[in-house]
Coordinates of C-alpha atoms in Angstrom, one line a residue:
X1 CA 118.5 110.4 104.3
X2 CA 117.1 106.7 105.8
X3 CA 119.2 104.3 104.1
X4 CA 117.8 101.4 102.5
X5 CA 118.7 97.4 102.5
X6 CA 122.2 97.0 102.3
X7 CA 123.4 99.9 103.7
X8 CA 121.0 99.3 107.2
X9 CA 122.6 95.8 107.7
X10 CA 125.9 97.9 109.0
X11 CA 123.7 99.7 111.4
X12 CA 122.1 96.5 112.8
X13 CA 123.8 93.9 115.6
X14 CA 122.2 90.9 117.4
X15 CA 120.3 91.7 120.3
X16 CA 122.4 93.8 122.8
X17 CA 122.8 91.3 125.6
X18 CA 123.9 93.7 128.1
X19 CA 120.0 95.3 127.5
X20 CA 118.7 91.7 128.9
X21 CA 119.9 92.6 132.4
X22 CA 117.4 91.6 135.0
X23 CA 118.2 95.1 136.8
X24 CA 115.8 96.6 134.1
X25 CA 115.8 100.5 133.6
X26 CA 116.6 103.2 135.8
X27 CA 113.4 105.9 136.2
X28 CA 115.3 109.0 136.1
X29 CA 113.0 110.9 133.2
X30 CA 114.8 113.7 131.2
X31 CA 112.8 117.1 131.0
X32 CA 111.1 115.8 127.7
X33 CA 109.4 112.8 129.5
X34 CA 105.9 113.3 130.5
X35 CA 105.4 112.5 134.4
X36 CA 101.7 111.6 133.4
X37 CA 102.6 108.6 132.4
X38 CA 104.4 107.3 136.0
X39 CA 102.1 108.9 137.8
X40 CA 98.6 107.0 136.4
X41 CA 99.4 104.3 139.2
X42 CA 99.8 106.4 141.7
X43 CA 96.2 107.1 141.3
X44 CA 94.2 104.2 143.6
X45 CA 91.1 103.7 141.8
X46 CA 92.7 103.2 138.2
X47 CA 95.4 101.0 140.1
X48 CA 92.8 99.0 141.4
X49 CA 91.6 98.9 138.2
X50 CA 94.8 97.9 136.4
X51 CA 95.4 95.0 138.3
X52 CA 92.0 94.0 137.3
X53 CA 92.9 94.3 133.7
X54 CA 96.1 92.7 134.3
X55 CA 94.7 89.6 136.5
X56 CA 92.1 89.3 133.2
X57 CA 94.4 89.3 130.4
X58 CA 96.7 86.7 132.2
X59 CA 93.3 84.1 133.1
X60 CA 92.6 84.9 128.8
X61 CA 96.4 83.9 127.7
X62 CA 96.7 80.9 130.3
X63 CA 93.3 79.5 128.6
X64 CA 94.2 80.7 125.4
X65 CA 98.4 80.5 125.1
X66 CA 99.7 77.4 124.0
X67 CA 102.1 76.9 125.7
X68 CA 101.9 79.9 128.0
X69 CA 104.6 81.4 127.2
X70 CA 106.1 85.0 125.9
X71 CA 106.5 83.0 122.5
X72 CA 103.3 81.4 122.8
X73 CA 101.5 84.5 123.8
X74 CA 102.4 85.8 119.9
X75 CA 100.2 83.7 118.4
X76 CA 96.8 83.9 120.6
X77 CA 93.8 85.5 119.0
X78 CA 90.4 86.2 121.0
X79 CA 88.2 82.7 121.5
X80 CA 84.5 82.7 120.7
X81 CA 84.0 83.4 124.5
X82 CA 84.4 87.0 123.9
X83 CA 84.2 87.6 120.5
X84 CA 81.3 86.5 117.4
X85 CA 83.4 86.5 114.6
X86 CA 81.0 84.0 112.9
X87 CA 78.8 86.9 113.4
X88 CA 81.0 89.1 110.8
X89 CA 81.9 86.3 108.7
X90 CA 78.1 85.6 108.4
X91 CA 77.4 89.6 107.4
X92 CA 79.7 88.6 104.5
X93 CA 81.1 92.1 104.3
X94 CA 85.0 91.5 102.9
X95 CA 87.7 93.6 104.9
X96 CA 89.2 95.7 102.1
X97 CA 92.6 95.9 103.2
X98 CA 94.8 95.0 100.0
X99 CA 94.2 98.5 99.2
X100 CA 94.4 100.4 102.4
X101 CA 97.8 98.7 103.1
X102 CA 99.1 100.6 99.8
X103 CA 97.2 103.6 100.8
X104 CA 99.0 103.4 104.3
X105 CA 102.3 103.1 102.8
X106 CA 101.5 106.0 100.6
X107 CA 101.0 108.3 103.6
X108 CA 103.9 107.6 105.4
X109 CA 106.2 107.7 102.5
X110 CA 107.9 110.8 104.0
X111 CA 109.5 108.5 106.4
X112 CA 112.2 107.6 103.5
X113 CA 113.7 111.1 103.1
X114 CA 114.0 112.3 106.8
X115 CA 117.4 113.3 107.5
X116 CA 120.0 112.1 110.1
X117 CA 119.1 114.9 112.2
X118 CA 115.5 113.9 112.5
X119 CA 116.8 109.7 113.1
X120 CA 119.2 110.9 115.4
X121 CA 116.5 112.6 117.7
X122 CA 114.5 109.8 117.4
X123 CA 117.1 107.5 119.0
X124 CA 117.6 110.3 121.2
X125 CA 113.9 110.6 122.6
X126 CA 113.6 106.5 122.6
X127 CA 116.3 106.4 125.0
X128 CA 114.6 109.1 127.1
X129 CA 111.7 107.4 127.4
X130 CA 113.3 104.4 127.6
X131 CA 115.4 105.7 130.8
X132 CA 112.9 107.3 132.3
X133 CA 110.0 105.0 133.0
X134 CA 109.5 104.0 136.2
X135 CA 108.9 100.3 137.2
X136 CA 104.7 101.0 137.7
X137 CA 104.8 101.9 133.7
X138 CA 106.9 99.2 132.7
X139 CA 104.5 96.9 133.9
X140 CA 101.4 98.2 132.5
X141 CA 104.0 98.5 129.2
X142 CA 104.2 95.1 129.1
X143 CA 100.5 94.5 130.2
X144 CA 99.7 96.6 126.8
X145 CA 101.8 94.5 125.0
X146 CA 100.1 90.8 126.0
X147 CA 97.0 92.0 125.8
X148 CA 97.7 92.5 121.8
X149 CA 94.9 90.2 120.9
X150 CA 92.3 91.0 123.5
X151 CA 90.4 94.7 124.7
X152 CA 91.4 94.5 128.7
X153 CA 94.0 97.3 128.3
X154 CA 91.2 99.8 127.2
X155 CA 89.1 99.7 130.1
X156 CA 91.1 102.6 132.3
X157 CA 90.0 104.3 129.0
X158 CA 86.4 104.5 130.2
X159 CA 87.3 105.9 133.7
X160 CA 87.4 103.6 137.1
X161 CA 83.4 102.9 137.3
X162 CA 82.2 102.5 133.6
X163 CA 85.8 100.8 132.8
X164 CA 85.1 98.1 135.4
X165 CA 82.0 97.7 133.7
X166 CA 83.6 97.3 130.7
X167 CA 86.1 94.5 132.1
X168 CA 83.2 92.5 133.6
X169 CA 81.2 93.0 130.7
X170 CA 84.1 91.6 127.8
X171 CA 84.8 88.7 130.6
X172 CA 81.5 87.5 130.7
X173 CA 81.2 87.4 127.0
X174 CA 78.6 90.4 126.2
X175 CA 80.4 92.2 123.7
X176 CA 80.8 89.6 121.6
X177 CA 80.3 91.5 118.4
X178 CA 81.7 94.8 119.6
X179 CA 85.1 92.5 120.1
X180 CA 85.4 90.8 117.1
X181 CA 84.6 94.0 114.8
X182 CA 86.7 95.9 116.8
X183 CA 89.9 93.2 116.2
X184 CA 89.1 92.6 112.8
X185 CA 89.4 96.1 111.8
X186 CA 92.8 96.6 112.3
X187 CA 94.7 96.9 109.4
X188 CA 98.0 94.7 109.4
X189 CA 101.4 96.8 109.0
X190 CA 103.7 94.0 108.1
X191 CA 103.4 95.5 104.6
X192 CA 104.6 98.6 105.8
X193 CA 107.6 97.5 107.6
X194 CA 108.7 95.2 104.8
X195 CA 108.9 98.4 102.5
X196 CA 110.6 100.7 104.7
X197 CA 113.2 97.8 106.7
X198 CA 114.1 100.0 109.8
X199 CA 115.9 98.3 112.2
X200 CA 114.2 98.2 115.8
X201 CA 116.1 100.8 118.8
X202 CA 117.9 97.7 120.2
X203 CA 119.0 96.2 117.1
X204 CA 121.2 99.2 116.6
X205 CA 125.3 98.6 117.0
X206 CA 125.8 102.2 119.7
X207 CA 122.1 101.8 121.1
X208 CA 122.0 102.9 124.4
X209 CA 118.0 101.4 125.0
X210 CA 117.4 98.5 127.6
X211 CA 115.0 96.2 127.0
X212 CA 112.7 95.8 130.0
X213 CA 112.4 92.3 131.9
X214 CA 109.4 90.7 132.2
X215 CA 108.9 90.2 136.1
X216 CA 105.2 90.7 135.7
X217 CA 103.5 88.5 133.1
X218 CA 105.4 85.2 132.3
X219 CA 108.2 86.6 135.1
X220 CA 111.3 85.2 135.1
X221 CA 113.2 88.1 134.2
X222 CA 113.0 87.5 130.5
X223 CA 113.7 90.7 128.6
X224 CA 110.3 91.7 126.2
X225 CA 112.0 91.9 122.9
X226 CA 110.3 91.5 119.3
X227 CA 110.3 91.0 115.5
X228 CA 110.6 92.3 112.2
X229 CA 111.1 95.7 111.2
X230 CA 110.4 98.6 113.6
X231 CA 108.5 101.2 111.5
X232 CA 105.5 101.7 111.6
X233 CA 104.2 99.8 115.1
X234 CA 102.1 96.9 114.5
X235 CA 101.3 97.2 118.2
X236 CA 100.6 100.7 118.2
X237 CA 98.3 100.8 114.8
X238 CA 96.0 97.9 116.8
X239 CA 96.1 99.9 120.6
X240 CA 95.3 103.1 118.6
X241 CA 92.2 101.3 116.1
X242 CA 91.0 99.8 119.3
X243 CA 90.9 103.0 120.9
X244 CA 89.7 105.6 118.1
X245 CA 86.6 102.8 117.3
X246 CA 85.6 103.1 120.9
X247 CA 85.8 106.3 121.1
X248 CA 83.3 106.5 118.0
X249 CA 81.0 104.4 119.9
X250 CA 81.3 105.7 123.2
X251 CA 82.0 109.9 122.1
X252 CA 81.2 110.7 126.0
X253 CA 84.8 109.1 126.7
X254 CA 85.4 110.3 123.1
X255 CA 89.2 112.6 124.2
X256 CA 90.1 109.8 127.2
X257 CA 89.6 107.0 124.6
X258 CA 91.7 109.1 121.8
X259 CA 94.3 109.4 124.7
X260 CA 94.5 106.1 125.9
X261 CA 95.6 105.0 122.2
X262 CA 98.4 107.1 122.7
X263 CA 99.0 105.9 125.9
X264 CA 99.7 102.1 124.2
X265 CA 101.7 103.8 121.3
X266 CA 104.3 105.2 124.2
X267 CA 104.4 101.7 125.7
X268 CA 106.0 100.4 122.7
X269 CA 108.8 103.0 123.7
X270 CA 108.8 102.7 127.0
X271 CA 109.8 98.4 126.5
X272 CA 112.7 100.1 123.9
X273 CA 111.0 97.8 120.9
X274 CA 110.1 101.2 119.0
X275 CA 111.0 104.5 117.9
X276 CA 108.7 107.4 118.1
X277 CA 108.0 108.0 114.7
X278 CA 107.1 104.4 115.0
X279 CA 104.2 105.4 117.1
X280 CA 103.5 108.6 115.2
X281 CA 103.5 106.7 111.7
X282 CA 100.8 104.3 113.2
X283 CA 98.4 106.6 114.5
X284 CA 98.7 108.5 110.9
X285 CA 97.8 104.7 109.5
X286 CA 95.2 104.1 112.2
X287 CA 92.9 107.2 111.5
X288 CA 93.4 106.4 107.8
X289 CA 92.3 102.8 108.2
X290 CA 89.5 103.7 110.6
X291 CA 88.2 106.9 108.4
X292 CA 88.1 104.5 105.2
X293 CA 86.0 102.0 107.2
X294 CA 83.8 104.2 108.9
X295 CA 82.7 106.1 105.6
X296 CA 82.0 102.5 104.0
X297 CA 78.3 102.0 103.8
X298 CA 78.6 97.8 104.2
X299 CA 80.9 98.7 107.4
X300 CA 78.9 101.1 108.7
X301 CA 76.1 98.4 109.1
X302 CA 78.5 95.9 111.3
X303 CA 79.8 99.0 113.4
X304 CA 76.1 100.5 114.3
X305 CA 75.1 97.3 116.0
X306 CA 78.4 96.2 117.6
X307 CA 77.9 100.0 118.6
X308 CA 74.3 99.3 120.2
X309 CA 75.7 96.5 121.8
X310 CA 78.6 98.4 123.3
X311 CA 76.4 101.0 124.7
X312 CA 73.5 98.8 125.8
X313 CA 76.0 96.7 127.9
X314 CA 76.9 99.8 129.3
X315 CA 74.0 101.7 130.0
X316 CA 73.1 98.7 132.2
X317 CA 75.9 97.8 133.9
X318 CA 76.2 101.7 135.1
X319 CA 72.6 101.8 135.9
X320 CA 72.0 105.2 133.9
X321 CA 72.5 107.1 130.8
X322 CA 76.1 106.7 129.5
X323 CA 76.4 110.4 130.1
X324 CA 75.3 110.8 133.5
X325 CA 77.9 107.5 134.2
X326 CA 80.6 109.3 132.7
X327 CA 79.6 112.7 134.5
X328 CA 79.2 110.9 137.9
X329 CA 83.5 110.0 137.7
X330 CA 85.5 111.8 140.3
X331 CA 87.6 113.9 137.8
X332 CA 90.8 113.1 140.1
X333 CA 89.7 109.5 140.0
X334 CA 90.0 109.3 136.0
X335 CA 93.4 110.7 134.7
X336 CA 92.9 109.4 131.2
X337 CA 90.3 112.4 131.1
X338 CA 92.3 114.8 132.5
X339 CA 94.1 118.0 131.5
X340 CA 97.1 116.4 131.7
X341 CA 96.3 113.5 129.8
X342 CA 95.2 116.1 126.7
X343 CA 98.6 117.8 127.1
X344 CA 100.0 113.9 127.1
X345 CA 98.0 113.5 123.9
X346 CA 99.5 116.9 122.2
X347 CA 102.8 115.8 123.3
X348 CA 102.8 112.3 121.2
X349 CA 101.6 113.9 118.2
X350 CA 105.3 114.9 117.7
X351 CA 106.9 113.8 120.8
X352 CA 108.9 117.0 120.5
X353 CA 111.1 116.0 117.3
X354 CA 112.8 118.7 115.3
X355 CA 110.7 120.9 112.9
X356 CA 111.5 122.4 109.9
X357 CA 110.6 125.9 110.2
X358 CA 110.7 126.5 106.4
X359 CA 107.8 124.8 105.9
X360 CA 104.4 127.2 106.1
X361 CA 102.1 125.3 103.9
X362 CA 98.7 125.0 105.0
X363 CA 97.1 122.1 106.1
X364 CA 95.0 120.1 103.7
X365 CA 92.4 117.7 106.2
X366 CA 92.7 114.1 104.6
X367 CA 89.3 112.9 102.5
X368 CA 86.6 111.5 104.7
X369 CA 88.5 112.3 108.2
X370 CA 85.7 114.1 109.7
X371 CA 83.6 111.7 110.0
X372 CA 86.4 110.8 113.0
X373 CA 84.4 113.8 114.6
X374 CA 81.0 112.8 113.6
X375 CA 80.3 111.3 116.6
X376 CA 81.2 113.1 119.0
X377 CA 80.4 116.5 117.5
X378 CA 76.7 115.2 115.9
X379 CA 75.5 118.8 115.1
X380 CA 77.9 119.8 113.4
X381 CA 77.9 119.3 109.5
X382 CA 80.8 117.3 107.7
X383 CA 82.2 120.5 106.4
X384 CA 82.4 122.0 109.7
X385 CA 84.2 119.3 111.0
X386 CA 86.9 119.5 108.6
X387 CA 86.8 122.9 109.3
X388 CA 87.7 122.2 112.6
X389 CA 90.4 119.7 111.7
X390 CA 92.1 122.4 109.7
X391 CA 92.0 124.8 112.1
X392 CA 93.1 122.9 115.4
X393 CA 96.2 121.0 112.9
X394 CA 99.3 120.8 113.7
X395 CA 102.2 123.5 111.8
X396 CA 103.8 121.8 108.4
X397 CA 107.2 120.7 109.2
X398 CA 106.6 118.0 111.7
X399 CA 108.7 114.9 111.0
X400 CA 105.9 112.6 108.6
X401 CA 104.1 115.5 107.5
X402 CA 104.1 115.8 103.9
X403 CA 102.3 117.6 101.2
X404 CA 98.6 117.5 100.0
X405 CA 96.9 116.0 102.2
X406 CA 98.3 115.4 105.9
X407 CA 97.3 112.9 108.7
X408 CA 100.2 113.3 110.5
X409 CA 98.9 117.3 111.1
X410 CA 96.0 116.5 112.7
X411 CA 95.0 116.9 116.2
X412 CA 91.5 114.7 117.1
X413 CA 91.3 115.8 120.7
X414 CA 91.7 119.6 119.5
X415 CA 89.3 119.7 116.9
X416 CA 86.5 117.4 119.2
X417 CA 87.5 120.3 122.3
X418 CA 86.9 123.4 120.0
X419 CA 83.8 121.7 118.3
X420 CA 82.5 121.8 122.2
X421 CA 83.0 125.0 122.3
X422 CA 81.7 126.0 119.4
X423 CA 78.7 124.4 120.1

């Protein structure tokens, strides 16, 4: 079983300070490493497009960093150039989240009574990924991880041409409201980690994780380390509400967008701050959040015009229809919505930890979680879509899964790809 308080404070060291070395991590990937991940800059137009993103984000935390600095960088938030969140304090709608940080608790509570067998594989596949990155996705890992309080880091989401778009677009200011709506929607995990107290992949006394040095942002060789307790992410619960709320508004990009929140959840592995069920635990607490918001009536209002805005910016920056922008994108030019990225995307739903077998139950769809789909699959009716969800879920026995209702079982891009079909 997880042990609890005192019995963790044997497992955890200070910070490993042969994992600091300046040599970083060596890229050999085991077989249980996607190659989709250190092959996205290998692609030319999303490179081009990274460095963009990158070159953005460091202008933002130079302006906004004080000092600028790794340390500093932790306490940046987006500035009224990019983001009207007078706009939402004006609406006086009053984020909720008292409640939906018990309710996230709640669903991962399976996370207490996993057995060494399930921790132990969890090291195991941190270290893997750990290992095997190569030194292109350590630097957009770190990128990722800066860009915590902005939206540069989603824009390979939209594809090279409608992602530059984006970029320009949340640079110049126009997405003011679809910025701040989209940042004050994520739903804090600090709650979370308090109550379950797991110590981070480095922290551990036999770790065998290297944290990754930080030639890239603030350079100087610095390792990226962090704080607190490691489950559930708080980075990955904000890269994956960012993601699944513009995938909502924009459902053209609706399976890239889904992907690319994965994408940030791996990061958090790649830098060796976070486990996998670290990851897995926030996406579970991301849909949740992001489901409870989007069937709220008073929310709803705020989302549909930072929506309009979103798409209007769009729809003129491309020159045409969002859908004939998105169907214009070489498909070899835009791995996030690729083949492989989907099999990236099934891949981090359980990141190939140990299932029990015995388990057989079927899958009960979470209250309110199609309307995830409603989007995206607009002809459909709310029953089908949970139809969909049910049918498309994941097999009981996943570590997280637990019974009655299941987030961890559910499989977005699945159920959005056979709703297509069905159509």
């Amino acid at each position: 079983m997880v042990a609890i308080a005192a019995s963790r404070v044997a497992l955890v060291t200070a910070l490993m300070i042969s994992a600091t070395s300046s040599q970083g991590v060596a890229a050999q990937p085991s077989p249980s490493f996607p190659p989709f991940i250190n092959d996205i800059s290998g692609n030319a137009s999303i490179g081009a497009l990274f460095k963009l993103q990158r070159d953005d984000m460091k202008a933002s935390l130079k302006k906004d960093a004080d000092p600028y600095t790794a340390d500093g960088a932790e306490y940046v938030e987006q500035g009224d150039d990019v983001a009207d969140n007078e706009w939402i304090s004006k609406s006086g709608y009053r984020f909720k989240d008292k409640a939906l940080t018990q309710q996230g608790i709640g669903i991962l509570n399976a996370f207490s009574s996993l057995p060494k067998s399930v921790l132990d594989a969890n090291m195991q596949r941190t270290v893997e990924i750990n290992h095997g990155a190569n030194k292109d996705a350590q630097e957009r890992a770190l990128v990722d991880a800066f860009d915590l309080p902005y939206l540069h880091f989603m824009a390979d989401g939209f594809g090279p041409t409608l992602g530059k778009v984006f970029l320009e677009a949340y640079q110049r200011g126009d997405l003011k409201k679809t910025a701040a709506l989209i940042k004050a929607s994520e739903l804090s995990t600090s709650t979370a980690k308090k109550h379950f107290d797991y110590p981070r992949p480095f922290q551990v006394s036999d770790s065998r994780v290297s944290l990754v040095p930080d030639r890239w942002i603030f350079a100087g060789d610095h390792p990226y380390t962090a704080s607190e307790a490691s489950f559930p992410s708080g980075h990955t619960n904000s890269g994956q509400t960012d993601a699944l709320l513009l995938a909502v508004m924009v459902p053209e990009r609706f399976d890239a967008l889904v992907a690319r929140g994965d994408g940030y959840g791996f990061s958090r592995v790649i830098l060796g701050v976070h486990y996998p069920l670290d990851v897995i635990g926030s996406r579970m607490h991301a849909e949740m959040a992001v489901a409870k918001r989007l069937n709220d009536p008073q929310y709803r209002t705020l989302f549909n015009e930072a929506k309009r805005q979103l798409r209007e910016v769009l729809e003129k920056g491309c020159g045409k229809s969002l859908a004939q922008c998105v169907s214009t994108q070489a498909t070899n030019d835009d791995p996030w919505a690729s083949d492989q990225a989907k099999a990236f995307h099934r891949y981090t739903l359980t990141y190939q930890l140990p299932r029990d077998s015995a388990k057989h139950e079927a899958v009960s769809v979470p209250k309110g979680a199609e309307v995830l789909l409603e989007a995206a699959l607009p002809n459909l009716s709310a029953e089908q879509r949970r139809q969909l969800l049910a049918r498309t879920a994941l097999p009981a026995g996943y570590p997280l899964d637990q019974a009655g209702a299941s987030w961890q079982r559910l499989d977005l891009i699945a159920a959005h790809d056979a709703g297509q079909r069905k159509r």
